[in-house]
CSV table of N, CA and C in Angstrom, one decimal:
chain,number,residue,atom,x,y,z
A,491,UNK,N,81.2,3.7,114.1
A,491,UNK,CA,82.4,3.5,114.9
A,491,UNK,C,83.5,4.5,114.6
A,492,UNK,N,83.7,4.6,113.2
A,492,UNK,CA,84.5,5.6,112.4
A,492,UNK,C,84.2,6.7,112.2
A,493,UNK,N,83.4,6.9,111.9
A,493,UNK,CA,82.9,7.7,111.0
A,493,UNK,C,82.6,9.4,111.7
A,494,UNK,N,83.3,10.1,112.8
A,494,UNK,CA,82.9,10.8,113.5
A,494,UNK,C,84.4,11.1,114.0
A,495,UNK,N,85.6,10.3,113.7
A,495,UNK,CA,86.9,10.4,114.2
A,495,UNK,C,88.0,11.1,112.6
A,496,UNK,N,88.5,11.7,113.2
A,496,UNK,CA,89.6,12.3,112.2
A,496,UNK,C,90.6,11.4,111.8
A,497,UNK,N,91.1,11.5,110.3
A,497,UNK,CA,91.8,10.5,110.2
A,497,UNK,C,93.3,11.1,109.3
A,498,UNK,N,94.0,10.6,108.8
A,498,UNK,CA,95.2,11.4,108.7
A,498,UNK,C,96.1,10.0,107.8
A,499,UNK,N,96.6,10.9,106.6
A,499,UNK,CA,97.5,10.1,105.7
A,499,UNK,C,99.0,10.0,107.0
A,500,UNK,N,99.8,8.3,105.9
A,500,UNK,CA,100.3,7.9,106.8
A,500,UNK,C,101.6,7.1,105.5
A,501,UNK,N,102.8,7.5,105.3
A,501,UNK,CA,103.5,7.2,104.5
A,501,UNK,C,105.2,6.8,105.0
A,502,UNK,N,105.7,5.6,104.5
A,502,UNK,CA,106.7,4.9,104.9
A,502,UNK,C,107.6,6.0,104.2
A,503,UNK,N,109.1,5.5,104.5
A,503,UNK,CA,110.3,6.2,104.3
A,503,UNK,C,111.1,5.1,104.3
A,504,UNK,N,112.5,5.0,103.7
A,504,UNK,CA,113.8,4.3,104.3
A,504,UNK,C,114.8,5.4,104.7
A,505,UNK,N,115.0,6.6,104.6
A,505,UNK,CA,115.7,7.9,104.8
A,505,UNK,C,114.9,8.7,105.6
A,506,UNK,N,114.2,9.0,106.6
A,506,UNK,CA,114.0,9.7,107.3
A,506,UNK,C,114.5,11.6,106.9
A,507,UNK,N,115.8,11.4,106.9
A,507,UNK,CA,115.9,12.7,107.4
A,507,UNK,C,116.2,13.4,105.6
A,508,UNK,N,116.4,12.2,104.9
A,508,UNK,CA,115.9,12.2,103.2
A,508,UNK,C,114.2,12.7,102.9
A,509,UNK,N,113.4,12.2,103.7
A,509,UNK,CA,111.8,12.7,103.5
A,509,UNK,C,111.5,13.6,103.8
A,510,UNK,N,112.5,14.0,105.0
A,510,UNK,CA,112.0,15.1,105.9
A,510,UNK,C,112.5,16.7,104.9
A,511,UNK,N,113.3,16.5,104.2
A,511,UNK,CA,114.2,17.6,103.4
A,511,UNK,C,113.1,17.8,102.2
A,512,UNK,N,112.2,16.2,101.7
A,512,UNK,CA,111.1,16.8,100.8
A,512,UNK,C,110.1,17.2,101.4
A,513,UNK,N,109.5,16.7,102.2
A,513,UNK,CA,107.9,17.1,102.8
A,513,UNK,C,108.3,18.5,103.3
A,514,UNK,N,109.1,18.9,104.1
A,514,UNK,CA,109.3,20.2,104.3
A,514,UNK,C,110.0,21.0,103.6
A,515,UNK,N,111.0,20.3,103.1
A,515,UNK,CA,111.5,22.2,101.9
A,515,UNK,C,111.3,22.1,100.6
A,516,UNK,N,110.8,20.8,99.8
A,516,UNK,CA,110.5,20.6,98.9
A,516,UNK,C,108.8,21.0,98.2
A,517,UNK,N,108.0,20.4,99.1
A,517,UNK,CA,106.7,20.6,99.3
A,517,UNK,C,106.3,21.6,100.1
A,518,UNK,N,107.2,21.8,100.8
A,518,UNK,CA,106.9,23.7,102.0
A,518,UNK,C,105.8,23.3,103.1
A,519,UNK,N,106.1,21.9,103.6
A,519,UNK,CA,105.0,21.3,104.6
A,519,UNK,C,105.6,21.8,105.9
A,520,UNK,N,104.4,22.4,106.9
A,520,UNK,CA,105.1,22.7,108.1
A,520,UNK,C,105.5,21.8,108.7
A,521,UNK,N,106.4,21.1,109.9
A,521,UNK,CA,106.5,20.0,110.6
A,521,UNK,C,106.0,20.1,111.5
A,522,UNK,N,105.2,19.5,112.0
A,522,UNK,CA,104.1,19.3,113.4
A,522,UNK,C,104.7,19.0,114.0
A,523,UNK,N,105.4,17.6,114.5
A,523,UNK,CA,105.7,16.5,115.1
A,523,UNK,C,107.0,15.7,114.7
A,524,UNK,N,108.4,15.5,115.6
A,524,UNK,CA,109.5,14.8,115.1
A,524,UNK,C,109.8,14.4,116.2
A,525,UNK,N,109.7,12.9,116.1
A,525,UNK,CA,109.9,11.7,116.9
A,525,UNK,C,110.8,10.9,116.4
A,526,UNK,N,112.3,11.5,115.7
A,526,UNK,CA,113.4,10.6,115.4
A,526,UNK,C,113.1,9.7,113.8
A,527,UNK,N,112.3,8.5,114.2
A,527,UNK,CA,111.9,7.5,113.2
A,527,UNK,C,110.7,7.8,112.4
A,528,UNK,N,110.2,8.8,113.0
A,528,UNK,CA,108.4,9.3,112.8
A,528,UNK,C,108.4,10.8,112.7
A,529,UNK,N,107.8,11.3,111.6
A,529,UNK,CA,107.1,12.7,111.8
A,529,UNK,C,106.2,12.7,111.4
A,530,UNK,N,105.5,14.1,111.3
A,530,UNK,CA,104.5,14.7,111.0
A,530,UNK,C,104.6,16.1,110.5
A,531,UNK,N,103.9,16.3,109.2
A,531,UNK,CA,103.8,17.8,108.7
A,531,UNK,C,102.6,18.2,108.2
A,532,UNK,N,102.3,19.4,108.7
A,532,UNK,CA,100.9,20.0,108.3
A,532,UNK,C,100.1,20.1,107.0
A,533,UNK,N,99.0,20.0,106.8
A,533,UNK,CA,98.9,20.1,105.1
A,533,UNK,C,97.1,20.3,105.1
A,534,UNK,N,97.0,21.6,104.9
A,534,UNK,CA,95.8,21.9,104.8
A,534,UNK,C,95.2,22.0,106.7
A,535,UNK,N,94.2,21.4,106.8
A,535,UNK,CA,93.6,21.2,108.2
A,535,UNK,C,94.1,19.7,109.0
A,536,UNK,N,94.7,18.8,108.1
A,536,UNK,CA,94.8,18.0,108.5
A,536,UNK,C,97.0,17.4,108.8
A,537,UNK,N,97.3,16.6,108.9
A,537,UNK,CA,98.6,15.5,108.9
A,537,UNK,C,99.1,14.7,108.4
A,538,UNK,N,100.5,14.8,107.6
A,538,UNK,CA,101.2,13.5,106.8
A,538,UNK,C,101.6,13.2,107.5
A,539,UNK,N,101.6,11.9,108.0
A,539,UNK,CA,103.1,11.0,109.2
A,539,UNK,C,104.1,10.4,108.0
A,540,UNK,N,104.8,10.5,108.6
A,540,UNK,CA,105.8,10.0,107.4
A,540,UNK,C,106.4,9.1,108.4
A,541,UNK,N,107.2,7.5,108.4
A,541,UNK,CA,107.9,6.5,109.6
A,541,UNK,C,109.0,5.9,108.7
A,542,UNK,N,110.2,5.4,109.0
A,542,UNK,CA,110.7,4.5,108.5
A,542,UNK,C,110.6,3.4,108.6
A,543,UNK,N,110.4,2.5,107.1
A,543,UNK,CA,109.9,1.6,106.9
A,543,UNK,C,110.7,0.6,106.0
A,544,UNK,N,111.1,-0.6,106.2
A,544,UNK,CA,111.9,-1.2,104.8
A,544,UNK,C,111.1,-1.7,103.7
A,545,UNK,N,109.9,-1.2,103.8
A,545,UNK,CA,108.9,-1.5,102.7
A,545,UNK,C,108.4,-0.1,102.1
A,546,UNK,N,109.0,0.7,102.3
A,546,UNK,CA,109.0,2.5,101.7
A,546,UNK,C,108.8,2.2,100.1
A,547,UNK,N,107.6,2.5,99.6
A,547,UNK,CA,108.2,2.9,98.1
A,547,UNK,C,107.5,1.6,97.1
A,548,UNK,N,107.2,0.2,98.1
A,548,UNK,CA,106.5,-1.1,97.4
A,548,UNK,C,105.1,-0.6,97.3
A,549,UNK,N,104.2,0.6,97.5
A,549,UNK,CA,103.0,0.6,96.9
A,549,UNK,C,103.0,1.2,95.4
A,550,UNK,N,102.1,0.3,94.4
A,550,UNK,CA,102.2,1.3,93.0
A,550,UNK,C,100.9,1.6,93.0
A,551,UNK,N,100.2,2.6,94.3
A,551,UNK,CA,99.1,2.9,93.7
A,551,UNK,C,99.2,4.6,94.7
A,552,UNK,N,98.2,5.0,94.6
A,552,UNK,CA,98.3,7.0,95.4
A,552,UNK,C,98.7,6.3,96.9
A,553,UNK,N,99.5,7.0,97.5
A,553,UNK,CA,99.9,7.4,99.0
A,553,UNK,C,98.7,8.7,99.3
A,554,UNK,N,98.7,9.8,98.5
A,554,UNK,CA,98.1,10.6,99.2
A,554,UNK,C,98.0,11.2,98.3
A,555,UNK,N,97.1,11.9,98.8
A,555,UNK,CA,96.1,13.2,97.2
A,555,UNK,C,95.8,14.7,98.0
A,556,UNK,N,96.2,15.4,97.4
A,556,UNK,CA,95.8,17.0,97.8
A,556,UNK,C,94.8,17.6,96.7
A,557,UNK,N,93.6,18.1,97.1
A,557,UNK,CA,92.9,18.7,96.2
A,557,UNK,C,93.3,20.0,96.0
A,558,UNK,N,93.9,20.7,95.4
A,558,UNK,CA,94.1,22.0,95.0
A,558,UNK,C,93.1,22.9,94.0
A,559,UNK,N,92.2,22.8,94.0
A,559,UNK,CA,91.0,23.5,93.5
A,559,UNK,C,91.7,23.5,92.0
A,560,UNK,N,92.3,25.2,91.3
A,560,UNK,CA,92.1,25.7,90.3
A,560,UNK,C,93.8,25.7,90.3
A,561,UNK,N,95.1,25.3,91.2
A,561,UNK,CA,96.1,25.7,91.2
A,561,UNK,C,97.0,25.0,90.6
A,562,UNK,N,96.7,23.4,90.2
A,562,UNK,CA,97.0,22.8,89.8
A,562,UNK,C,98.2,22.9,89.0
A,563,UNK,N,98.1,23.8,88.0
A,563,UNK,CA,99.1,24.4,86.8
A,563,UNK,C,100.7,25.2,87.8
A,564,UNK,N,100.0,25.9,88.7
A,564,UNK,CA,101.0,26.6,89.5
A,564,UNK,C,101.7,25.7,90.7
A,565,UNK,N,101.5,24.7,90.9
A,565,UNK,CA,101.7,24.1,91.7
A,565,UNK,C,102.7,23.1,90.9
A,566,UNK,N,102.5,22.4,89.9
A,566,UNK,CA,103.3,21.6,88.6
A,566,UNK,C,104.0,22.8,88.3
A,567,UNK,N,104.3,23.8,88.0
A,567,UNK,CA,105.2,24.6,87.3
A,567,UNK,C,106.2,24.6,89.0
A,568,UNK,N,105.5,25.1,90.1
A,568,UNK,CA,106.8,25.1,91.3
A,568,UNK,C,107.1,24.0,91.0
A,569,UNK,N,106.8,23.1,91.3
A,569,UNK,CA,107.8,21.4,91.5
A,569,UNK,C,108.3,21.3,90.9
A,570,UNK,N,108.1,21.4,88.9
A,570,UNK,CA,109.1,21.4,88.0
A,570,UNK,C,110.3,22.4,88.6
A,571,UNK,N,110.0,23.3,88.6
A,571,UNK,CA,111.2,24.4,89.2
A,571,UNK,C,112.4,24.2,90.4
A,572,UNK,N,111.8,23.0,91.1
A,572,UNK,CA,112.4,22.3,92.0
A,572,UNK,C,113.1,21.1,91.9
A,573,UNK,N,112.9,21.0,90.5
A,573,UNK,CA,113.4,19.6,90.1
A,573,UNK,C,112.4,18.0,90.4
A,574,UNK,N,111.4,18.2,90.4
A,574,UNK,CA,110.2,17.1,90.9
A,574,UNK,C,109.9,16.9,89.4
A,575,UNK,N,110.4,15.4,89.0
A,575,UNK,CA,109.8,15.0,87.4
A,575,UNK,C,107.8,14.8,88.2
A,576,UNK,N,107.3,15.1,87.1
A,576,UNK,CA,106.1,14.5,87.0
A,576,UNK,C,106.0,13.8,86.3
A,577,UNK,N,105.2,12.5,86.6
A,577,UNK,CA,104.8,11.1,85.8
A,577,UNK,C,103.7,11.5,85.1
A,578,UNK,N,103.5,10.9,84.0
A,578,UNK,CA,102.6,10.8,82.7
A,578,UNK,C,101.8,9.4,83.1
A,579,UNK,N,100.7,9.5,83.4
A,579,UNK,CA,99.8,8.3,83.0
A,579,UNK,C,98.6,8.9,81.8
A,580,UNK,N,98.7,9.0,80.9
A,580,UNK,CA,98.0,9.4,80.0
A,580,UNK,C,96.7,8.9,79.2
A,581,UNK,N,96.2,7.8,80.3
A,581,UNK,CA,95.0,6.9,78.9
A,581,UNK,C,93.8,7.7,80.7
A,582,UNK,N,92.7,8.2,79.2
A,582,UNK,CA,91.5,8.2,79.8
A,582,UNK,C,91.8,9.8,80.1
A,583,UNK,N,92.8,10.8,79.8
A,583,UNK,CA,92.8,12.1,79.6
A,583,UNK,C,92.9,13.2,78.3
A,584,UNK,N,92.8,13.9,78.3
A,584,UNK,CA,92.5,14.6,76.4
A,584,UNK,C,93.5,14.9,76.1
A,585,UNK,N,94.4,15.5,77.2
A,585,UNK,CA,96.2,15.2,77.3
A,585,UNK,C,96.9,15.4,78.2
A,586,UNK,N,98.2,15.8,77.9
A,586,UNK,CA,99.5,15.7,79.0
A,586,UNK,C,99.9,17.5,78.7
A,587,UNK,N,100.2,18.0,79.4
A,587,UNK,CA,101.2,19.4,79.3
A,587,UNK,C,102.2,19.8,80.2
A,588,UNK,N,103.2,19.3,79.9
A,588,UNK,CA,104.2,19.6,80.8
A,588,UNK,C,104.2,18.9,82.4
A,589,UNK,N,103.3,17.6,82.1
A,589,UNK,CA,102.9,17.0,83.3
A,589,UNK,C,101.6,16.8,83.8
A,590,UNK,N,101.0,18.0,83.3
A,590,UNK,CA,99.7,18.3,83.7
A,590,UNK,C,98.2,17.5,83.3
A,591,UNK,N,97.5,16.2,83.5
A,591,UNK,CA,96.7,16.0,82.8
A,591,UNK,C,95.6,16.6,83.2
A,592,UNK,N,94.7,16.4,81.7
A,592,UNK,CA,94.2,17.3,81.6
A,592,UNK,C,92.3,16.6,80.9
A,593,UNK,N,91.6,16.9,81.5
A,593,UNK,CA,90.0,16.3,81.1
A,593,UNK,C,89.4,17.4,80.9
A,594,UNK,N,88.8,18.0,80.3
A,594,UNK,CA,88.0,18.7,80.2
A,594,UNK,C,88.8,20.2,81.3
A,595,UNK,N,88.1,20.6,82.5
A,595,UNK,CA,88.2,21.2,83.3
A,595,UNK,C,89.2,21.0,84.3
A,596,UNK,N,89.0,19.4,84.6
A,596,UNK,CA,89.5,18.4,85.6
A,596,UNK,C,91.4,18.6,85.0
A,597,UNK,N,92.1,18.8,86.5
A,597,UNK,CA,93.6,19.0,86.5
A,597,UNK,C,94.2,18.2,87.2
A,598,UNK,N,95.2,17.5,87.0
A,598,UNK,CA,95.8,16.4,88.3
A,598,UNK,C,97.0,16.1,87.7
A,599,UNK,N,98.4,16.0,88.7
A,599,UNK,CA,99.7,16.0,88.3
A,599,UNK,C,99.8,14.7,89.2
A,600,UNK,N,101.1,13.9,88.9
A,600,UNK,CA,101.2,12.6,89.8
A,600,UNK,C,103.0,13.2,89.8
A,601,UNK,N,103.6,12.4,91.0
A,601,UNK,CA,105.1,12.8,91.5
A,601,UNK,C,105.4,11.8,92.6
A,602,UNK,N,106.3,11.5,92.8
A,602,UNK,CA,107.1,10.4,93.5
A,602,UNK,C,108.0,11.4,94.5
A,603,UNK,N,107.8,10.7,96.2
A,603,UNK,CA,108.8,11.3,97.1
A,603,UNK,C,110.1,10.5,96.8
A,604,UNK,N,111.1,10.9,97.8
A,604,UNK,CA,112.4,10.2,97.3
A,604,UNK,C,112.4,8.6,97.6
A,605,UNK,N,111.3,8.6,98.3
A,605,UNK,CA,111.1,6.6,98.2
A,605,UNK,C,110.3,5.7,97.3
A,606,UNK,N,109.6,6.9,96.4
A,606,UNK,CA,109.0,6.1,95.3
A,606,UNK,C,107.4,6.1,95.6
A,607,UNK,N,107.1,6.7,96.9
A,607,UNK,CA,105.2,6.9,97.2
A,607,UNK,C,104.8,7.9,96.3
A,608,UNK,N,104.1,7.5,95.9
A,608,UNK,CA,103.0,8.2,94.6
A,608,UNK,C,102.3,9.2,95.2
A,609,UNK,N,102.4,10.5,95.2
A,609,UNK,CA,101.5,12.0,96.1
A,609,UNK,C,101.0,12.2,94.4
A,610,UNK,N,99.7,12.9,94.6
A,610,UNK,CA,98.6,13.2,93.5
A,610,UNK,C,98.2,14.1,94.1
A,611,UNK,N,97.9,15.3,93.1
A,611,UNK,CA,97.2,16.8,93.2
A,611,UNK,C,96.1,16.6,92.0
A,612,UNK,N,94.6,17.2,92.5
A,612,UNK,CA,93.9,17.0,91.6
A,612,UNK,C,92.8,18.5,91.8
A,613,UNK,N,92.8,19.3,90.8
A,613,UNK,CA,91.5,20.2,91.1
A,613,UNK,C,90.9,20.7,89.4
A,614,UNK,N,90.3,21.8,89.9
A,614,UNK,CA,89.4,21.7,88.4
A,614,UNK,C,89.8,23.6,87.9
A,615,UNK,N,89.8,23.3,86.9
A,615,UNK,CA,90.3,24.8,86.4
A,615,UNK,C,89.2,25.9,86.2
């Protein structure tokens, strides 16, 4: 039924035009689509919708994940540079560097938009 249809991440806001200043000048996402309450910005081949929501920010688990192959490191050093803390979850990695965890090969940063949705970058070095 599914399985043949495109599908596309989908993330609450209570600030609108507060999300719209990270997904696009913070993260460098192009904007597709602005319908007031609702957008959309490009990312890779696919779409974030971002909507306002009074429930913005109540998930504590990933909103959305970007695989960034090998960039990982360059990608945490821009966002640090932008002022984006990265979160530390540290059990079940060999360590933390500047944000960065770190398994073997395997690279993945965790970061919060301004409503508190959890975005994750993960690639391999």
């Amino acid at each position: 039924m599914l399985a043949d249809r495109n599908s596309s991440a989908i993330v609450p806001c209570r600030d609108v035009a507060a999300a719209k200043r990270f997904y696009t000048g913070t993260l460098g996402l192009p904007l597709a689509e602005d319908h007031g309450a609702v957008f959309a910005v490009r990312t890779g081949g696919t779409r974030l919708n971002v909507y306002k929501s009074d429930y913005a920010g109540t998930n504590k688990a990933n909103a959305v994940v970007w695989d960034a192959g090998s960039e990982v490191e360059a990608i945490a050093a821009d966002l640090r540079a932008k002022g984006v803390t990265l979160d530390e979850y540290p059990e079940g990695f060999d360590e933390v560097r500047q944000g960065v965890h770190v398994k073997g090969d395997f690279r993945a940063i965790w970061f919060t938009d301004p409503d508190g949705n959890i975005l994750h970058v993960n690639g391999v070095a």
